Short mmCIF file of C-alpha atoms in Angstrom, two decimals:
data_model
loop_
_atom_site.label_atom_id
_atom_site.label_comp_id
_atom_site.label_asym_id
_atom_site.label_seq_id
_atom_site.Cartn_x
_atom_site.Cartn_y
_atom_site.Cartn_z
CA MET Q 7 100.55 69.71 195.83
CA ARG Q 8 102.42 72.30 197.84
CA HIS Q 9 103.95 71.73 201.21
CA PRO Q 10 101.84 72.81 204.21
CA LEU Q 11 102.54 76.29 205.46
CA ILE Q 12 104.49 75.51 208.59
CA PRO Q 13 107.64 77.29 209.75
CA LEU Q 14 110.37 76.20 207.37
CA GLY Q 15 113.08 76.28 209.98
CA ALA Q 16 111.18 73.89 212.22
CA LEU Q 17 110.50 71.55 209.34
CA ALA Q 18 114.09 71.57 208.16
CA GLY Q 19 115.39 71.06 211.66
CA ALA Q 20 113.07 68.14 212.25
CA ALA Q 21 114.11 66.53 208.98
CA LEU Q 22 117.77 66.96 209.69
CA LEU Q 23 117.50 65.64 213.22
CA ALA Q 24 115.45 62.71 212.05
CA THR Q 25 118.03 61.68 209.50
CA GLY Q 26 120.95 61.68 211.93
CA CYS Q 27 123.96 59.63 210.97
CA SER Q 28 121.91 56.92 209.33
CA ALA Q 29 120.85 59.20 206.49
CA GLY Q 30 124.45 59.82 205.56
CA SER Q 31 125.15 56.12 205.22
CA SER Q 32 122.00 55.16 203.37
CA PRO Q 33 122.88 56.05 199.76
CA ALA Q 34 126.08 55.29 197.99
CA THR Q 35 128.12 58.44 198.30
CA GLY Q 36 128.14 59.09 194.57
CA ALA Q 37 130.74 61.83 194.56
CA HIS Q 38 133.03 60.04 197.02
CA GLN Q 39 132.87 56.72 195.19
CA ALA Q 40 133.45 58.34 191.80
CA ALA Q 41 136.52 60.26 192.87
CA ALA Q 42 139.26 57.85 191.84
CA SER Q 43 139.84 58.95 188.23
CA ALA Q 44 141.45 62.25 187.20
CA ALA Q 45 142.27 63.66 183.77
CA ALA Q 46 145.84 64.59 182.93
CA VAL Q 47 145.12 67.73 180.90
CA ARG Q 48 143.86 70.93 182.51
CA PRO Q 49 141.07 72.73 180.61
CA ALA Q 50 142.07 75.87 178.72
CA GLY Q 51 139.84 78.02 180.92
CA ALA Q 52 141.29 76.81 184.21
CA LYS Q 53 143.08 79.31 186.44
CA ALA Q 54 145.66 79.07 189.17
CA PRO Q 55 143.60 78.58 192.36
CA ALA Q 56 145.11 81.62 194.10
CA GLU Q 57 144.35 83.82 191.10
CA VAL Q 58 140.58 83.37 191.51
CA GLY Q 59 140.46 82.57 195.23
CA ALA Q 60 139.27 79.05 194.46
CA ASN Q 61 137.49 77.22 197.25
CA GLU Q 62 135.87 74.03 196.05
CA LEU Q 63 135.19 73.03 199.64
CA GLY Q 64 132.87 76.01 200.04
CA GLN Q 65 129.09 76.09 200.43
CA VAL Q 66 126.65 75.64 197.56
CA PRO Q 67 123.06 76.97 197.52
CA VAL Q 68 120.50 74.40 196.41
CA LEU Q 69 117.39 76.51 195.74
CA MET Q 70 113.86 75.14 195.93
CA TYR Q 71 110.90 76.37 193.86
CA HIS Q 72 107.30 75.25 193.60
CA GLN Q 73 104.54 77.28 191.97
CA LEU Q 74 105.00 80.48 189.96
CA SER Q 75 101.86 82.56 190.39
CA ALA Q 76 100.86 86.16 189.75
CA LYS Q 77 99.04 86.00 193.09
CA PRO Q 78 101.03 83.80 195.47
CA ALA Q 79 98.84 81.75 197.80
CA GLY Q 80 101.55 81.01 200.34
CA VAL Q 81 105.25 81.03 201.14
CA TYR Q 82 106.05 78.33 198.59
CA ASP Q 83 104.75 80.44 195.68
CA ARG Q 84 106.71 83.12 193.87
CA THR Q 85 105.65 85.45 191.09
CA PRO Q 86 107.26 85.09 187.67
CA ALA Q 87 108.80 88.53 188.26
CA ASP Q 88 110.29 87.33 191.57
CA PHE Q 89 111.76 84.29 189.85
CA ARG Q 90 113.21 86.35 187.02
CA ALA Q 91 114.76 88.80 189.47
CA GLU Q 92 116.35 85.98 191.46
CA LEU Q 93 117.89 84.46 188.34
CA GLU Q 94 119.19 87.88 187.33
CA ARG Q 95 120.80 88.24 190.73
CA LEU Q 96 122.41 84.83 190.49
CA ALA Q 97 123.79 85.66 187.05
CA ARG Q 98 125.18 89.01 188.22
CA GLU Q 99 126.86 87.34 191.19
CA ASN Q 100 128.59 84.76 188.96
CA TYR Q 101 126.53 81.71 189.82
CA VAL Q 102 126.28 78.99 187.19
CA PRO Q 103 123.49 76.39 187.45
CA VAL Q 104 124.33 72.70 187.66
CA THR Q 105 121.91 69.80 188.04
CA ALA Q 106 121.42 67.94 191.29
CA ARG Q 107 122.80 64.86 189.52
CA ASP Q 108 126.08 66.60 188.72
CA PHE Q 109 126.31 68.35 192.08
CA GLN Q 110 125.85 65.27 194.25
CA THR Q 111 128.42 63.29 192.25
CA GLY Q 112 130.99 66.07 192.11
CA ARG Q 113 130.80 66.65 188.35
CA ILE Q 114 130.93 70.43 188.70
CA ASP Q 115 132.25 71.85 185.43
CA ILE Q 116 131.90 75.63 185.56
CA PRO Q 117 134.20 78.54 184.62
CA ALA Q 118 137.00 79.72 186.89
CA GLY Q 119 135.87 82.22 189.50
CA THR Q 120 132.20 81.21 189.34
CA HIS Q 121 129.96 79.50 191.88
CA PRO Q 122 127.63 76.52 191.36
CA VAL Q 123 123.95 76.85 192.18
CA VAL Q 124 121.41 74.01 191.98
CA LEU Q 125 117.93 75.08 190.86
CA THR Q 126 115.31 72.52 191.91
CA PHE Q 127 111.57 72.44 191.25
CA ASP Q 128 109.06 70.31 193.18
CA ASP Q 129 105.59 69.04 192.32
CA SER Q 130 105.74 69.25 188.47
CA THR Q 131 103.36 72.21 188.17
CA ASN Q 132 102.28 73.74 184.88
CA SER Q 133 103.81 77.06 185.94
CA GLN Q 134 107.20 75.37 185.74
CA VAL Q 135 106.81 73.57 182.40
CA ARG Q 136 104.07 74.26 179.88
CA LEU Q 137 104.76 73.90 176.17
CA ASN Q 138 103.05 75.64 173.29
CA PRO Q 139 101.65 73.50 170.44
CA ASP Q 140 104.91 74.07 168.55
CA GLY Q 141 106.93 72.70 171.49
CA THR Q 142 108.33 76.02 172.69
CA PRO Q 143 108.01 77.01 176.37
CA ALA Q 144 104.95 79.10 177.17
CA PRO Q 145 105.78 82.67 178.26
CA GLY Q 146 106.08 83.17 182.00
CA THR Q 147 106.92 79.55 182.79
CA ALA Q 148 110.05 78.68 184.70
CA VAL Q 149 111.74 77.08 181.68
CA ALA Q 150 110.95 80.11 179.51
CA ILE Q 151 112.36 82.51 182.09
CA MET Q 152 115.50 80.40 182.50
CA ALA Q 153 116.04 80.41 178.73
CA GLU Q 154 115.58 84.18 178.58
CA THR Q 155 118.06 84.69 181.41
CA ALA Q 156 120.62 82.45 179.72
CA LYS Q 157 120.25 84.36 176.46
CA LYS Q 158 120.96 87.62 178.30
CA HIS Q 159 123.78 86.08 180.38
CA PRO Q 160 125.45 83.35 178.24
CA GLN Q 161 127.50 82.01 181.17
CA PHE Q 162 124.26 81.27 183.07
CA LYS Q 163 123.41 77.78 181.82
CA PRO Q 164 119.66 77.01 181.58
CA VAL Q 165 119.76 73.75 183.53
CA ALA Q 166 117.83 72.62 186.59
CA THR Q 167 116.38 69.55 188.29
CA PHE Q 168 112.65 68.86 188.22
CA PHE Q 169 111.39 66.60 191.01
CA VAL Q 170 108.19 65.24 189.51
CA ASN Q 171 105.17 63.25 190.63
CA ALA Q 172 102.97 60.97 188.53
CA ASP Q 173 100.94 62.79 185.84
CA ALA Q 174 103.55 65.53 185.71
CA PHE Q 175 102.86 68.82 183.91
CA SER Q 176 99.25 68.03 183.09
CA ALA Q 177 98.72 70.88 180.62
CA THR Q 178 101.41 69.47 178.35
CA GLY Q 179 101.35 65.78 179.28
CA SER Q 180 104.04 63.85 181.06
CA ALA Q 181 105.53 62.14 178.02
CA LYS Q 182 105.93 65.33 176.01
CA ALA Q 183 107.10 67.46 178.94
CA LEU Q 184 109.62 65.00 180.37
CA THR Q 185 111.04 64.22 176.94
CA TRP Q 186 111.43 67.95 176.28
CA LEU Q 187 113.24 68.44 179.58
CA LYS Q 188 115.67 65.60 178.89
CA THR Q 189 116.31 66.81 175.34
CA HIS Q 190 117.14 70.30 176.60
CA GLY Q 191 119.60 69.22 179.30
CA TYR Q 192 117.38 69.34 182.36
CA GLU Q 193 117.34 66.59 184.96
CA VAL Q 194 114.13 64.66 185.61
CA ALA Q 195 114.07 63.33 189.18
CA ASN Q 196 111.66 61.65 191.60
CA HIS Q 197 109.25 63.26 194.09
CA THR Q 198 107.20 60.05 194.71
CA GLY Q 199 104.09 58.98 192.83
CA ARG Q 200 101.47 60.94 194.77
CA HIS Q 201 103.49 63.27 196.99
CA GLU Q 202 103.15 60.96 199.96
CA ASN Q 203 104.50 61.83 203.41
CA LEU Q 204 107.05 59.03 203.68
CA ARG Q 205 107.41 59.41 207.44
CA SER Q 206 103.73 58.46 207.85
CA LEU Q 207 104.22 55.16 206.01
CA ASP Q 208 105.86 51.92 207.06
CA GLN Q 209 109.02 50.82 205.28
CA ALA Q 210 107.17 48.86 202.60
CA GLY Q 211 104.71 51.70 202.00
CA ALA Q 212 107.48 54.28 201.66
CA ALA Q 213 109.32 52.07 199.19
CA ARG Q 214 106.13 51.63 197.14
CA ALA Q 215 105.54 55.40 197.04
CA ILE Q 216 109.08 56.06 195.85
CA SER Q 217 108.96 53.21 193.36
CA ALA Q 218 105.66 54.53 191.97
CA GLY Q 219 107.32 57.85 191.17
CA GLN Q 220 110.23 56.07 189.53
CA GLN Q 221 107.91 53.92 187.43
CA ALA Q 222 105.84 56.94 186.35
CA ILE Q 223 108.96 58.66 185.03
CA GLU Q 224 110.16 55.54 183.23
CA LYS Q 225 106.74 55.05 181.64
CA ALA Q 226 106.46 58.65 180.46
CA ALA Q 227 110.06 58.92 179.26
CA PRO Q 228 111.58 55.47 178.74
CA GLY Q 229 115.30 55.25 179.33
CA THR Q 230 115.44 58.09 181.85
CA GLN Q 231 118.20 57.54 184.39
CA VAL Q 232 116.75 58.80 187.68
CA THR Q 233 119.44 59.41 190.29
CA SER Q 234 117.89 62.01 192.63
CA LEU Q 235 114.92 62.08 195.03
CA ALA Q 236 113.28 65.00 196.85
CA LEU Q 237 111.36 64.07 199.99
CA PRO Q 238 107.77 65.38 200.02
CA PHE Q 239 107.35 67.70 203.03
CA GLY Q 240 111.01 67.01 203.79
CA ALA Q 241 109.84 63.92 205.66
CA MET Q 242 112.47 61.18 205.91
CA PRO Q 243 111.16 57.60 205.93
CA GLU Q 244 112.15 55.09 208.59
CA PRO Q 245 114.62 53.58 208.16
CA ALA Q 246 116.26 56.44 206.26
CA GLY Q 247 118.01 54.07 203.87
CA VAL Q 248 114.76 53.27 202.06
CA ALA Q 249 114.84 56.78 200.55
CA ALA Q 250 117.89 55.97 198.46
CA ARG Q 251 117.69 52.22 197.91
CA GLY Q 252 114.78 49.96 197.07
CA THR Q 253 113.45 47.57 194.48
CA GLY Q 254 113.72 49.34 191.14
CA TYR Q 255 115.43 52.52 192.34
CA ARG Q 256 118.84 53.69 193.50
CA TYR Q 257 119.63 57.36 194.18
CA ASP Q 258 122.90 59.21 194.68
CA GLY Q 259 121.21 62.20 196.33
CA VAL Q 260 118.20 62.68 198.60
CA TYR Q 261 116.97 66.26 199.13
CA LEU Q 262 115.27 67.89 202.10
CA VAL Q 263 112.93 70.90 202.24
CA GLY Q 264 115.41 73.36 203.78
CA ALA Q 265 116.82 75.55 205.09
CA ASN Q 266 120.51 76.31 204.53
CA PRO Q 267 123.25 75.86 201.89
CA SER Q 268 124.85 72.49 201.32
CA VAL Q 269 128.46 71.76 202.02
CA SER Q 270 130.62 70.86 199.05
CA PRO Q 271 130.27 67.32 197.69
CA PHE Q 272 134.03 67.05 198.18
CA ALA Q 273 133.83 67.72 201.92
CA LYS Q 274 133.90 65.12 204.69
CA ALA Q 275 130.67 66.61 206.03
CA PHE Q 276 128.71 66.05 202.81
CA THR Q 277 125.69 63.83 203.47
CA PRO Q 278 124.14 62.66 200.20
CA GLY Q 279 121.20 61.10 202.03
CA ALA Q 280 120.06 64.44 203.48
CA ILE Q 281 121.03 67.37 201.26
CA PRO Q 282 119.55 70.67 202.48
CA ARG Q 283 117.80 73.13 200.21
CA ILE Q 284 116.87 76.80 200.52
CA ARG Q 285 113.32 77.94 199.80
CA SER Q 286 113.16 80.78 197.28
CA ALA Q 287 111.94 83.82 199.22
CA GLY Q 288 112.17 87.59 199.32
CA PRO Q 289 114.02 89.41 202.10
CA LYS Q 290 110.80 90.26 203.95
CA ASP Q 291 108.78 87.12 203.32
CA GLU Q 292 107.59 84.81 206.07
CA ASP Q 293 110.53 82.83 207.51
CA ALA Q 294 112.82 85.03 205.41
CA GLU Q 295 115.81 84.15 207.57
CA PHE Q 296 115.70 80.67 206.00
CA GLY Q 297 115.02 81.93 202.47
CA SER Q 298 117.12 82.54 199.38
CA SER Q 299 117.43 86.34 199.54
CA ARG Q 300 118.91 86.31 203.04
CA TRP Q 301 121.15 83.33 202.33
CA LEU Q 302 122.51 84.84 199.11
CA ASP Q 303 123.31 87.99 201.10
CA LYS Q 304 125.19 85.91 203.68
CA LEU Q 305 127.09 83.95 201.07
CA ALA Q 306 128.08 87.15 199.26
CA ALA Q 307 129.35 88.67 202.50
CA GLY Q 308 131.15 85.60 203.81
CA LYS Q 309 134.27 83.71 202.86
CA ASN Q 310 132.93 80.17 202.59
CA LEU Q 311 131.28 80.18 199.17
CA TYR Q 312 132.28 77.55 196.61
CA VAL Q 313 134.56 79.17 194.02
CA SER Q 314 135.70 77.12 191.02
CA ASP Q 315 139.19 77.15 189.50
CA GLY Q 316 137.69 76.04 186.17
CA ASP Q 317 139.14 72.53 186.26
CA PRO Q 318 136.52 69.84 186.98
CA ASN Q 319 139.24 67.24 187.43
CA THR Q 320 140.76 68.79 190.56
CA VAL Q 321 139.51 70.04 193.93
CA ALA Q 322 141.12 73.40 194.63
CA PHE Q 323 141.04 75.09 198.04
CA PRO Q 324 143.18 77.03 200.53
CA SER Q 325 145.61 74.78 202.35
CA ALA Q 326 144.08 75.80 205.69
CA ALA Q 327 140.96 73.82 204.73
CA GLN Q 328 142.85 70.55 204.15
CA ALA Q 329 141.17 68.80 207.09
CA GLU Q 330 137.74 69.34 205.52
CA LEU Q 331 138.52 67.32 202.38
CA ALA Q 332 136.97 63.86 202.09
CA PRO Q 333 139.79 61.27 201.81
CA ALA Q 334 138.40 59.94 198.53
CA PHE Q 335 139.44 63.20 196.84
CA ALA Q 336 142.98 63.40 198.21
CA LYS Q 337 144.58 62.64 194.83
CA ARG Q 338 142.58 65.43 193.18
CA ALA Q 339 143.45 68.08 195.78
CA ARG Q 340 145.08 71.28 194.55
CA THR Q 341 145.94 73.54 197.46
CA TYR Q 342 147.49 76.97 197.71
#
């Protein structure tokens, strides 16, 4: 099920306003709580922060995809050619995909001088994952296109997060599809059992809807550790804390519908209970000002893009940004 075609900016704004401060306190701040340990040895590929202009307090685009279709039916659809072109652009501009799980907990291990990007897919459609009888991805699917892009650009890792509903990827079958995703390094995450609008439900009903999605994943792929949730329609339940914590589920990151980049998980302003995403869109599409093409242009032109120094054990940034660092990461700070 796709989201209704309403102005993305209005939807994102409503979701963000609805979450307020309570959304930030609802989940355990995975990255902030995991910050205490640091390795003593710097990786061979790490660079001096000044050499690459490292800024690990910069913004990170979390991109949102739904259906790939030769004939898009609305603003949430993109053609396979559009998707391929966007991945090519990301690769050319030195973005390296990381999963939502790794992003929200600050486990960002990418080469020096590159930028993290989080590719997320909602609704578990067959256009995203469809496997041939021999278990290979069907041509034109999102996973096939990601693999082809990675083969052409080896630094561009074919990883992403799939926010799935019950009966995911019907053409392949949930068990086979989810197992394949896990085996190939993708993250399987929750999008509720039946794509329910959590804001329309009471607290118990919202918890049941989230739990149903969790249980569907665990049934299809036993042993899956689910640590991320995407809110259907971007609608935050009341109270907001039920999105991240409930009987049988516990999430480090809760994701909205849009419509801007996320701050770094190492920043004071990072709110794991309401992480914004950017809808994949062309420069002239409806609500293009909130879409990926325009935002990638802005990030390329600006000075606040996350740039890695290649060392996942430190947080490197210009000394002028010191006040933005979350206190939990003070011992990992590497300023210049």
